[in-house]
CSV table of C-alpha atoms and ligand atoms in Angstrom, one decimal:
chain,number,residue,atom,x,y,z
A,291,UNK,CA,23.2,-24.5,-11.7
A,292,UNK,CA,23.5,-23.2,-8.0
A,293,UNK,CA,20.9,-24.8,-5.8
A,294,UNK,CA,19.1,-22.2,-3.4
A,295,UNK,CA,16.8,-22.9,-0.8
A,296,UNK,CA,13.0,-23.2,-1.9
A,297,UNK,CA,11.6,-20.3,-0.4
A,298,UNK,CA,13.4,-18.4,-3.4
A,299,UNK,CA,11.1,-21.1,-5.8
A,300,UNK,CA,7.9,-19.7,-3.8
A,301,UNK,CA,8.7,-16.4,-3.7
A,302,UNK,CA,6.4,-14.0,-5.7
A,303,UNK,CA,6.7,-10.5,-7.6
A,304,UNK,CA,4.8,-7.2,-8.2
A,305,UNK,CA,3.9,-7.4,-11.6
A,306,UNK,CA,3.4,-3.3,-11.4
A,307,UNK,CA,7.1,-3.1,-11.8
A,308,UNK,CA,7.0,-5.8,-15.1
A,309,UNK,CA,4.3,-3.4,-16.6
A,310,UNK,CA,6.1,-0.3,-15.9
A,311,UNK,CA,9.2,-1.8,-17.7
A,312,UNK,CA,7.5,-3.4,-20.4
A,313,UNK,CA,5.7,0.2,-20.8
A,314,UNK,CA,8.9,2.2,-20.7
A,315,UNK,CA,10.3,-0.4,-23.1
A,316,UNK,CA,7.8,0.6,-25.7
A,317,UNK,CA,8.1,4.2,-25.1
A,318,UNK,CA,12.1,3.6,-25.7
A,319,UNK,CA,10.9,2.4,-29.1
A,320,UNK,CA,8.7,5.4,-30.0
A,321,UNK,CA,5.6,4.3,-28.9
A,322,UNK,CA,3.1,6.6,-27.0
A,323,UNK,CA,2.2,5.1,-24.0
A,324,UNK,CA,-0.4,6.3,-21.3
A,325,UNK,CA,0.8,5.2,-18.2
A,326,UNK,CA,-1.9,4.1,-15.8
A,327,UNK,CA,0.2,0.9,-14.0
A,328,UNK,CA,2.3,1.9,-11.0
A,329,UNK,CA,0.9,3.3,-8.1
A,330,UNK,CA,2.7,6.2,-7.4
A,331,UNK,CA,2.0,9.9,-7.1
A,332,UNK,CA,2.8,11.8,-10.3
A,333,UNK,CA,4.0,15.3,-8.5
A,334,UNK,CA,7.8,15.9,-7.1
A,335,UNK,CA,8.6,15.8,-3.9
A,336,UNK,CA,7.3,19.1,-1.8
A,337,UNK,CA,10.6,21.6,-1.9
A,338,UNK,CA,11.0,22.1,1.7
A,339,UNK,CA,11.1,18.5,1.9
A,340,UNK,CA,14.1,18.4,-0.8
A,341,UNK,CA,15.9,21.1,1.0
A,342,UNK,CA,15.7,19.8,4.5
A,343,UNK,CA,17.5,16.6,3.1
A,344,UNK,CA,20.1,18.8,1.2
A,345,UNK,CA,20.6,20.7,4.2
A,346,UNK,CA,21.5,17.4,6.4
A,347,UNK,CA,23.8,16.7,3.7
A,348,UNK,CA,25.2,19.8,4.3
A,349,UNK,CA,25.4,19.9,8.1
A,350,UNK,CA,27.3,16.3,7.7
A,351,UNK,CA,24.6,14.1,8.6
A,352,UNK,CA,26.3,11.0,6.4
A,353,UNK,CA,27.0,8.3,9.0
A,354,UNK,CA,24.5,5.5,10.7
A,355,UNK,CA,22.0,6.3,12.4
A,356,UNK,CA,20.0,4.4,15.5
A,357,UNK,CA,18.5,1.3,13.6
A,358,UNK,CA,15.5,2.4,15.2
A,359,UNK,CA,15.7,5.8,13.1
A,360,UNK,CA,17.0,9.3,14.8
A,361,UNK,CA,14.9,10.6,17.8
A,362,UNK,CA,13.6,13.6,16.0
A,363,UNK,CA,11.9,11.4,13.3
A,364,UNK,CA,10.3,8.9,15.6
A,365,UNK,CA,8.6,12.2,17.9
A,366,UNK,CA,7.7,13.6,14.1
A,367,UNK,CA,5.8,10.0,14.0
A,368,UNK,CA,4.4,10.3,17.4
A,369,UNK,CA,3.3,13.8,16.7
A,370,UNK,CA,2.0,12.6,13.6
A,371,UNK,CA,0.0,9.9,14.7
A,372,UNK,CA,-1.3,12.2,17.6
A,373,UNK,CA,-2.8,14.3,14.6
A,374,UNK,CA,-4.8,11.8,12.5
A,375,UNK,CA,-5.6,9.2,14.8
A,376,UNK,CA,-6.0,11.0,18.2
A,377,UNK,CA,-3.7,8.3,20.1
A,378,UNK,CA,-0.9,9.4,21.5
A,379,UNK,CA,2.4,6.3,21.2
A,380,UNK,CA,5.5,6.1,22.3
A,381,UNK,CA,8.5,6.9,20.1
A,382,UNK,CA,10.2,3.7,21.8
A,383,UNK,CA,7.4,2.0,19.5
A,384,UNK,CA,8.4,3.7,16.4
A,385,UNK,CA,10.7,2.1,14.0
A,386,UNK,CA,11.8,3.8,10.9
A,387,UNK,CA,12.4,1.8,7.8
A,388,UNK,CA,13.5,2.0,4.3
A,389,UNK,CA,10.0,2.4,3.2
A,390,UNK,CA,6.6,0.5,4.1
A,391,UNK,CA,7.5,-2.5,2.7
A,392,UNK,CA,10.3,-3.7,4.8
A,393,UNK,CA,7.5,-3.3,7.9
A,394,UNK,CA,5.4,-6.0,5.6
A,395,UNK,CA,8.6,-8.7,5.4
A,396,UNK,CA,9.7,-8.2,9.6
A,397,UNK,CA,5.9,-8.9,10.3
A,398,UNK,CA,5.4,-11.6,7.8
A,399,UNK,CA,9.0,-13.4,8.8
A,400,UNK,CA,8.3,-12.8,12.6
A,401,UNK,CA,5.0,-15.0,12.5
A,402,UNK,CA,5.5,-16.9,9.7
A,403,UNK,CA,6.5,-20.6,9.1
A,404,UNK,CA,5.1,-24.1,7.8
A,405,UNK,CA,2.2,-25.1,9.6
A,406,UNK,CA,1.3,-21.0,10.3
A,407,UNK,CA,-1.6,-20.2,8.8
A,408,UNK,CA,-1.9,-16.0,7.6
A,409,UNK,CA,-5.0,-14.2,6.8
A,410,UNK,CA,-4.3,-11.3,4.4
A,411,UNK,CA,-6.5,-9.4,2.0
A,412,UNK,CA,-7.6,-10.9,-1.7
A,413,UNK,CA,-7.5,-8.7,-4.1
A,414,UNK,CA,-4.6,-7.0,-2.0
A,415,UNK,CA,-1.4,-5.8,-2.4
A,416,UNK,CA,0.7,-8.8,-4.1
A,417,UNK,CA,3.8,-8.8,-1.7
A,418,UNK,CA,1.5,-10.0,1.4
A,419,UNK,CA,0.9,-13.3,-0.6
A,420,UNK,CA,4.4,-13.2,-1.7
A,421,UNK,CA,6.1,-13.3,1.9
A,422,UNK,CA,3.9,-15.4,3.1
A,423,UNK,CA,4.5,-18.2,0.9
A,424,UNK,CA,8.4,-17.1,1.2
A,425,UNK,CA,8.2,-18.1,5.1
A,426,UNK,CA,6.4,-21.5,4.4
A,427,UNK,CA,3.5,-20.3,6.1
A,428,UNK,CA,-0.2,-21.1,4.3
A,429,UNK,CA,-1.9,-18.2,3.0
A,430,UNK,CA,-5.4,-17.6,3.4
A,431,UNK,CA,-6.8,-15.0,1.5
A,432,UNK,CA,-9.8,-12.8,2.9
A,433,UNK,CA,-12.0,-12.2,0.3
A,434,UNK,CA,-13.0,-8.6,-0.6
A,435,UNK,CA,-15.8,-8.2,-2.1
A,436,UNK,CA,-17.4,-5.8,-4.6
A,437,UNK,CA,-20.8,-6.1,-3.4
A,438,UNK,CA,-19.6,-5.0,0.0
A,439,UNK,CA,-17.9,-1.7,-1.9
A,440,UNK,CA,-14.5,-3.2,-1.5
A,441,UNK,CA,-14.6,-3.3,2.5
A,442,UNK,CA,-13.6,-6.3,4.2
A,443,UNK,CA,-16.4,-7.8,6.1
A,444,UNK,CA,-15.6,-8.5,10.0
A,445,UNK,CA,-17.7,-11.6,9.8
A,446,UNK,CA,-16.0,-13.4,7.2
A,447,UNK,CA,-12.3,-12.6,8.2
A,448,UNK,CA,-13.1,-14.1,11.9
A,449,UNK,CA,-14.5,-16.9,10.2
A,450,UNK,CA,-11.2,-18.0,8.6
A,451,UNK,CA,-9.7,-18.0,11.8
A,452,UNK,CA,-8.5,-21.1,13.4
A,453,UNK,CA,-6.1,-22.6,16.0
A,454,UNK,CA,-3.3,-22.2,13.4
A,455,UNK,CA,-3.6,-18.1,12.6
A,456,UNK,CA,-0.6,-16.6,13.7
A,457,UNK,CA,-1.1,-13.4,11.9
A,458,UNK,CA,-4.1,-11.3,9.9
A,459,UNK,CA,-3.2,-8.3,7.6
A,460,UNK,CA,-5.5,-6.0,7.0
A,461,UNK,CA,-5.8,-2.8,4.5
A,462,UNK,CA,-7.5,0.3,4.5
A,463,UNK,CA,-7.8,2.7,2.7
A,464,UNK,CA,-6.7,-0.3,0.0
A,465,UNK,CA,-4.7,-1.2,-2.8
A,466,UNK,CA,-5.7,-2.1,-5.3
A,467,UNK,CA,-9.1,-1.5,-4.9
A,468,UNK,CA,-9.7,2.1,-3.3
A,469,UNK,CA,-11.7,-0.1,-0.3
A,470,UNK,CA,-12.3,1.8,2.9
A,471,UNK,CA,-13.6,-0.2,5.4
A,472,UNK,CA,-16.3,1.6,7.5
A,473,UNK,CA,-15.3,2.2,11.3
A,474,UNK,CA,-18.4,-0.2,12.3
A,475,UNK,CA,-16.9,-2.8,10.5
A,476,UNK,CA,-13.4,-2.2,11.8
A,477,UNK,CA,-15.1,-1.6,15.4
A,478,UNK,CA,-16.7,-4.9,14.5
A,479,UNK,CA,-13.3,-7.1,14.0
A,480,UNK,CA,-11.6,-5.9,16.6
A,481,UNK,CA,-14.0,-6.9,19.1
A,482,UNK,CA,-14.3,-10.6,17.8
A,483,UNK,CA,-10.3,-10.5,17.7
A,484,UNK,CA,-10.8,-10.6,21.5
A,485,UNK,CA,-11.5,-14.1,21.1
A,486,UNK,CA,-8.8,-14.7,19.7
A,487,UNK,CA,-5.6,-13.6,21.6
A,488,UNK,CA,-2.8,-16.0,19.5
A,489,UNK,CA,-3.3,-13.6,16.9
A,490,UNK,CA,-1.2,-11.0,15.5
A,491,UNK,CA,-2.8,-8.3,13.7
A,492,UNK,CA,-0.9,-5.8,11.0
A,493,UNK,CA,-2.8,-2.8,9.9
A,494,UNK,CA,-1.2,-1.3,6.5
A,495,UNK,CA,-2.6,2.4,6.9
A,496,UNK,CA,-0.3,3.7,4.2
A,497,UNK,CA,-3.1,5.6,2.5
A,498,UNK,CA,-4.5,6.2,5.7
A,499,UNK,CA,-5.3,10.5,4.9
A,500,UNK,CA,-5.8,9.8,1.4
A,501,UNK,CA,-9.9,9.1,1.0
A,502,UNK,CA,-12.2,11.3,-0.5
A,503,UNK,CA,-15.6,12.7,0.4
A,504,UNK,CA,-15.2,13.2,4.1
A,505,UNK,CA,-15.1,9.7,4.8
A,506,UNK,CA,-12.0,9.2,7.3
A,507,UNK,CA,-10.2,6.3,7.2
A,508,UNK,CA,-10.2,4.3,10.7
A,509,UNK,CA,-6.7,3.6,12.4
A,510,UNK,CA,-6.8,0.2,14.0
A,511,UNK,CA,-5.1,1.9,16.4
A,512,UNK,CA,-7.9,3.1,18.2
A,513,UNK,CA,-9.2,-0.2,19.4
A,514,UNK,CA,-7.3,-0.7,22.4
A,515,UNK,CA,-8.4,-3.7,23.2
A,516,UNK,CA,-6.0,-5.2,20.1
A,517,UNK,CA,-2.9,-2.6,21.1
A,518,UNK,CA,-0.8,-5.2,22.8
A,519,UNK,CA,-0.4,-7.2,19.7
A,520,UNK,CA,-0.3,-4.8,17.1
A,521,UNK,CA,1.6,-3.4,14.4
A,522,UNK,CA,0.7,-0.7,12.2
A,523,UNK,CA,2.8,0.0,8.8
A,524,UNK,CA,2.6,3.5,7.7
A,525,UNK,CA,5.0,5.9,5.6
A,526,UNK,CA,6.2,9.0,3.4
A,527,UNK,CA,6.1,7.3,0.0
A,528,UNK,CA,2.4,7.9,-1.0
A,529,UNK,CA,1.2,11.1,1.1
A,530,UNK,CA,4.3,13.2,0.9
A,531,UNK,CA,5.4,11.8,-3.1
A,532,UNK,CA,8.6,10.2,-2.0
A,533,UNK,CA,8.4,6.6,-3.5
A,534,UNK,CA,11.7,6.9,-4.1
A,535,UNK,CA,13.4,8.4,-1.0
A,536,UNK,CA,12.6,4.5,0.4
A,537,UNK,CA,11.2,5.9,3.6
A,538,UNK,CA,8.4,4.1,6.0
A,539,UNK,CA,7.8,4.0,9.4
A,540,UNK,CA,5.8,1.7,12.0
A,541,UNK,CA,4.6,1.5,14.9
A,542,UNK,CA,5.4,-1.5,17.4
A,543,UNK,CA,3.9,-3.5,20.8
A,544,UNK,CA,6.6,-3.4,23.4
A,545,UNK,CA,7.2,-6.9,22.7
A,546,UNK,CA,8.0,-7.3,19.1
A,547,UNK,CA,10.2,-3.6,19.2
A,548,UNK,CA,13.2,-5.2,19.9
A,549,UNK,CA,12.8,-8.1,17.2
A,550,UNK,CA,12.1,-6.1,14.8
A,551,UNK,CA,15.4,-4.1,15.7
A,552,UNK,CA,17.7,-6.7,15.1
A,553,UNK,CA,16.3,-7.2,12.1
A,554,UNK,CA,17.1,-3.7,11.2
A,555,UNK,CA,20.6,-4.3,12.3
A,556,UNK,CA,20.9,-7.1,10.7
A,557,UNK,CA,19.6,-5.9,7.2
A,558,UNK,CA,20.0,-2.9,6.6
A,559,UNK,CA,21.2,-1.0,9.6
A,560,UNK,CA,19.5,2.1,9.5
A,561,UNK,CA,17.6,4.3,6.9
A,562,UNK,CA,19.7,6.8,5.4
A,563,UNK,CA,19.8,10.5,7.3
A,564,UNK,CA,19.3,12.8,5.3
A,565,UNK,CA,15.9,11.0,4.2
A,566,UNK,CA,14.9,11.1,8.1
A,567,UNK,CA,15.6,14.4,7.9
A,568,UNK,CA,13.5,15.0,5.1
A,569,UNK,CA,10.6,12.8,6.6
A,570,UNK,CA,10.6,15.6,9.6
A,571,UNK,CA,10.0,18.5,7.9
A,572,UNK,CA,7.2,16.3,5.8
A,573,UNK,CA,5.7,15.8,9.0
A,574,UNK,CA,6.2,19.1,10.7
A,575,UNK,CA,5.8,21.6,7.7
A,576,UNK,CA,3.4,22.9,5.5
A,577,UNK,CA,1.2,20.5,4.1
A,578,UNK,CA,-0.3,22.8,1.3
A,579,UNK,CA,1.2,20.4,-1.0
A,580,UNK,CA,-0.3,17.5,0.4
A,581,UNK,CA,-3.5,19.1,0.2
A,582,UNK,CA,-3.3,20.1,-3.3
A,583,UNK,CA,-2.1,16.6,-4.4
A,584,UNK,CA,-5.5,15.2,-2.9
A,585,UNK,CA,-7.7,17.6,-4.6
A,586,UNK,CA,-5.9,16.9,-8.1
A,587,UNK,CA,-6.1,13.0,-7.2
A,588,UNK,CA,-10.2,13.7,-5.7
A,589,UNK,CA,-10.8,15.4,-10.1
A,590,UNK,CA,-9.0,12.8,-11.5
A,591,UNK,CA,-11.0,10.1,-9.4
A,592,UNK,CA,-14.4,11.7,-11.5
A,593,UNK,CA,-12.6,11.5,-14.4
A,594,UNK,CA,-11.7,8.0,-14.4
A,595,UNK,CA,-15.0,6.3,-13.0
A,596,UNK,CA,-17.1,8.4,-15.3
A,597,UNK,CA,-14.9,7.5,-18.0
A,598,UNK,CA,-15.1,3.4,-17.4
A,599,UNK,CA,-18.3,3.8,-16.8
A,600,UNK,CA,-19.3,4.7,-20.0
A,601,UNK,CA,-17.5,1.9,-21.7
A,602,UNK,CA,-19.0,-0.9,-23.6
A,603,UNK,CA,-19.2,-3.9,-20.5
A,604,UNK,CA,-17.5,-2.1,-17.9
A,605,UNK,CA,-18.6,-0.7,-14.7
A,606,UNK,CA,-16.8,0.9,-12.1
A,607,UNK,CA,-17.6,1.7,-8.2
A,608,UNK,CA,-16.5,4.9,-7.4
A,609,UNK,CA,-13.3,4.4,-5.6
A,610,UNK,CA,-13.2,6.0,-1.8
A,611,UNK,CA,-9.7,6.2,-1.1
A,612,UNK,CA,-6.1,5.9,-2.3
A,613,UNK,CA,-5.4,6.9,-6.3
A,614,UNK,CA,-6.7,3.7,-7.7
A,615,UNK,CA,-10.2,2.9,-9.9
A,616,UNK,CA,-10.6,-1.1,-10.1
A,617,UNK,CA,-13.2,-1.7,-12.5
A,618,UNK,CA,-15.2,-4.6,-13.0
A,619,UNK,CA,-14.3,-6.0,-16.7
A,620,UNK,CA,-16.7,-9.0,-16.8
A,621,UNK,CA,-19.2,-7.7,-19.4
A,622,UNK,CA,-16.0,-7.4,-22.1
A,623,UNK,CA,-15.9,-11.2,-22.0
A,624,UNK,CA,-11.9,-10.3,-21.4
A,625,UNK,CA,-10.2,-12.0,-19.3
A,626,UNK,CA,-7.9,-9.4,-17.2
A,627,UNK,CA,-4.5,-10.4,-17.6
A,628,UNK,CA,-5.1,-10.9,-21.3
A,629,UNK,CA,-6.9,-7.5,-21.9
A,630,UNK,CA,-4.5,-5.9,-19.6
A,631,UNK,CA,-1.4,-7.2,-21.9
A,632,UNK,CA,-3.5,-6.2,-24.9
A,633,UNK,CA,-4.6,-2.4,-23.6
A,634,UNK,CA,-0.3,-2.1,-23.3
A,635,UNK,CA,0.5,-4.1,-26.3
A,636,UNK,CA,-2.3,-2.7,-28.8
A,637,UNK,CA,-3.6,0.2,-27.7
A,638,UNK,CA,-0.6,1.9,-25.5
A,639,UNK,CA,-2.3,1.6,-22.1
A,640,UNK,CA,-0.3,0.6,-19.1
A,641,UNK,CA,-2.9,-1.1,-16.5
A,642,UNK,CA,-2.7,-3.5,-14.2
A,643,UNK,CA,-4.7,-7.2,-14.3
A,644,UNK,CA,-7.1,-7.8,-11.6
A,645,UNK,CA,-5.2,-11.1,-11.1
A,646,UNK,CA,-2.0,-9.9,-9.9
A,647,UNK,CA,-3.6,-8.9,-6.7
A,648,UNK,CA,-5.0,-12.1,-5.9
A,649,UNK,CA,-7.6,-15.2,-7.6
A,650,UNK,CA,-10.7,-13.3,-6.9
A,651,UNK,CA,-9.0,-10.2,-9.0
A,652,UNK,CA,-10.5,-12.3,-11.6
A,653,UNK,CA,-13.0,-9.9,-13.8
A,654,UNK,CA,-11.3,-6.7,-12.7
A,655,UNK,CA,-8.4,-4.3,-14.1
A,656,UNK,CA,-6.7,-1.7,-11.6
A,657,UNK,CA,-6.6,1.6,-13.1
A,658,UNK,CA,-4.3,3.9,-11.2
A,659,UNK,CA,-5.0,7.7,-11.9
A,660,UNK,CA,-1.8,9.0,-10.7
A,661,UNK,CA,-1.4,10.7,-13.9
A,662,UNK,CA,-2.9,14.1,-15.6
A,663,UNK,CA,-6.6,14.7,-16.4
A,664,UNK,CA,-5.2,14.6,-19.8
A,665,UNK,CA,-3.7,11.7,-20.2
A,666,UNK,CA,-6.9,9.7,-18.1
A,667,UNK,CA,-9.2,11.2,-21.1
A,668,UNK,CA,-6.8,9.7,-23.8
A,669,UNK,CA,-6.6,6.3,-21.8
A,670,UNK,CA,-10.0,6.3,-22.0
A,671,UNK,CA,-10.5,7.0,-25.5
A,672,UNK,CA,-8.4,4.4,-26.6
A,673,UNK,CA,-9.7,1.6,-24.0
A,674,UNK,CA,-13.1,2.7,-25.6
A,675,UNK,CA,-11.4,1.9,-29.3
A,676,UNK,CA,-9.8,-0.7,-28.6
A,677,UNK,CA,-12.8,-2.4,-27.0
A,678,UNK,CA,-15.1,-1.6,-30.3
A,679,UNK,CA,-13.1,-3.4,-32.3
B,727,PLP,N1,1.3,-1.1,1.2
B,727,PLP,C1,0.5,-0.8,0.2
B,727,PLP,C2,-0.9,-1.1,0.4
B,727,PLP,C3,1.0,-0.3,-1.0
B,727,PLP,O1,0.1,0.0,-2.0
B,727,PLP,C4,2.4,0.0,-1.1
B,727,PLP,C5,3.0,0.5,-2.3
B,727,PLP,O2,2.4,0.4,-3.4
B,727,PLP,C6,3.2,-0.3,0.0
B,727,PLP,C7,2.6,-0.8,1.1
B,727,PLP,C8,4.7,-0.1,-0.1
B,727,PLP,O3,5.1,1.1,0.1
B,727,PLP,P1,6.6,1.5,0.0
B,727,PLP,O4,6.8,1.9,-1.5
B,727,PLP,O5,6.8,2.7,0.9
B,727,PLP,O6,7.5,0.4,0.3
């Protein structure tokens, strides 16, 4: 047996892709499943999108690009950004990546290494914990609580901060929860970060249009007393539909762009063109789509929490942002990953346990209702079947 290094033993998974092909596996076999599990949108791509990436095709647009992505794409981010957050960057702090993720491993890998300690979010998206443990680095999960409607508290993250923090991740609007953190509370952080200047700070705004009831989410990039040290993930993959295009972009201090290049160059290179081209006209065009996307995801969020909530020992807050419920199960007397397996296994629901976003996911199953009205109401039914049995 070949003997690799043993940050490969550490590293961890997103069990959302082990559901969805456990799920698809079942429907192979003939069984009807509703799927509820991976967090992506359920409508195509926008067609002007599609065309502007068949027209680079066409116009020859096949070779490397900057590792930094194309000029056009990075003032599409800047413009952008302008537009939802009011702060104007530069595109020499824009990197464009193959999707939001890769922005999560340069920032982990950049601070992270045995003796760092890494403050990220718990229950949060499972990759953070992941990569962290991947470098060697000790991961410190910042609770988020229920009681405090999913938001992380300013008071509590500072607190975990010591001598040995390299870097904090932070998320809002989140995953898995539907969390948005109120601007006080942001307002709040940044100002204690102060104290703290040996720490880096990533912001994953991915979700950042998608909330619900007026409520905006707040860009951490609006406290410029934190700019200089910085980094803010963002991306196509949830907001324009295009999970699979593998497009992302971020936004850089001056003194991490260049680091983060070379890791471009030595990875991957470059994102491919045509999907630059595509995440222009995303940007720049009509965002009736967009629009219409949010308003199916804002009748499907109803839906869903009135649904749970009318199930025997579950109750559900009702979710502010992003296109996820997380109900609290505790009342079942299931524990999640168990009645997670069974919902799939027994009742042909594909969910996601509480657990596989972190230890205090304990007691909760994510629900995600990127799917039709229809097939919510069904899920529902046969969660409230199952669970009278
Ligand atoms: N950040 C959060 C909070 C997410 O939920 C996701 C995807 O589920 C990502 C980042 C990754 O996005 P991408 O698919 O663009 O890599």
């Amino acid at each position: 047996m070949l003997q690799t290094v043993p940050a490969f033993d550490r590293i961890g998974e997103e069990n959302a892709f082990a559901v969805l092909a456990r799920a698809t596996e079942l429907a192979h076999q003939g069984r009807d499943i509703v799927n509820l599990g991976i967090g992506q949108p359920d409508f195509h791509t926008p067609e002007h999108i599609v065309e502007a990436a068949v027209k680079a095709l066409r116009d020859g647009y096949h070779g490397y690009t900057p590792a930094t992505g194309i000029l056009p794409a990075r003032e599409a981010v800047v413009r952008r950004t302008l537009a939802t957050t009011g702060i104007e960057v530069s595109p020499d702090n824009v990197m464009i990546l193959p999707g939001g993720k890769p922005t999560m491993y340069a920032a982990i890998v950049m601070f992270g290494e045995p003796g760092a300690e890494i403050l990220y979010p718990d229950p949060g998206f499972p990759i953070y914990r992941s990569m962290i443990e991947f470098t060697g680095a000790t991961p410190v999960p910042v609770p988020i609580r229920e009681e405090n409607g999913f938001a992380f508290s300013a008071e509590e993250t500072l607190s975990l901060i010591t001598p040995k923090t390299r870097l904090l991740i932070l998320n809002s609007p989140a995953n898995p929860t539907g969390g948005v953190t109120p601007r006080e509370e942001i307002a709040k952080l940044a100002k204690g970060l102060e104290a703290h200047p040996h720490v880096a700070i990533l912001s994953d705004e991915i979700y950042d249009v998608m909330t619900y009831d007026a409520e905006a989410a707040t860009s951490l990039l609006t406290f410029p007393e934190i700019r200089d040290r910085l980094i803010v993930l963002n991306g196509w993959s949830k907001t324009w539909a295009m999970t699979g295009w593998r497009l992302g972009w971020s936004i850089w201090p001056d003194d991490l762009y260049d680091k983060v290049r070379k890791l471009a160059v030595n990875c991957w290179s470059c994102v491919n063109a045509p999907a630059q081209y595509a995440g222009i006209a995303a940007i720049d065009g009509p965002q009736d789509d967009v629009d219409k996307m949010m308003r199916a995801f804002d009748a499907r969020r109803q839906i869903v929490v009135e649904g749970l909530n009318s199930l025997e020992g579950i109750t559900c807050l009702t979710p502010k942002g992003a296109f996820y419920a997380f109900p609290n199960i505790g009342a079942t007397g299931w524990k999640a990953k168990a009645l997670a397996s069974a919902l799939l296994e027994e009742a042909g629901v594909a969910l996601i346990g509480g657990p596989d976003f972190g230890i205090l996911g304990e007691g909760y199953i994510r629900l995600s209702y990127a799917n039709s009205e229809e097939n919510i109401l069904r899920a529902i039914e046969r969660m409230r079947e199952f669970l009278a049995r």
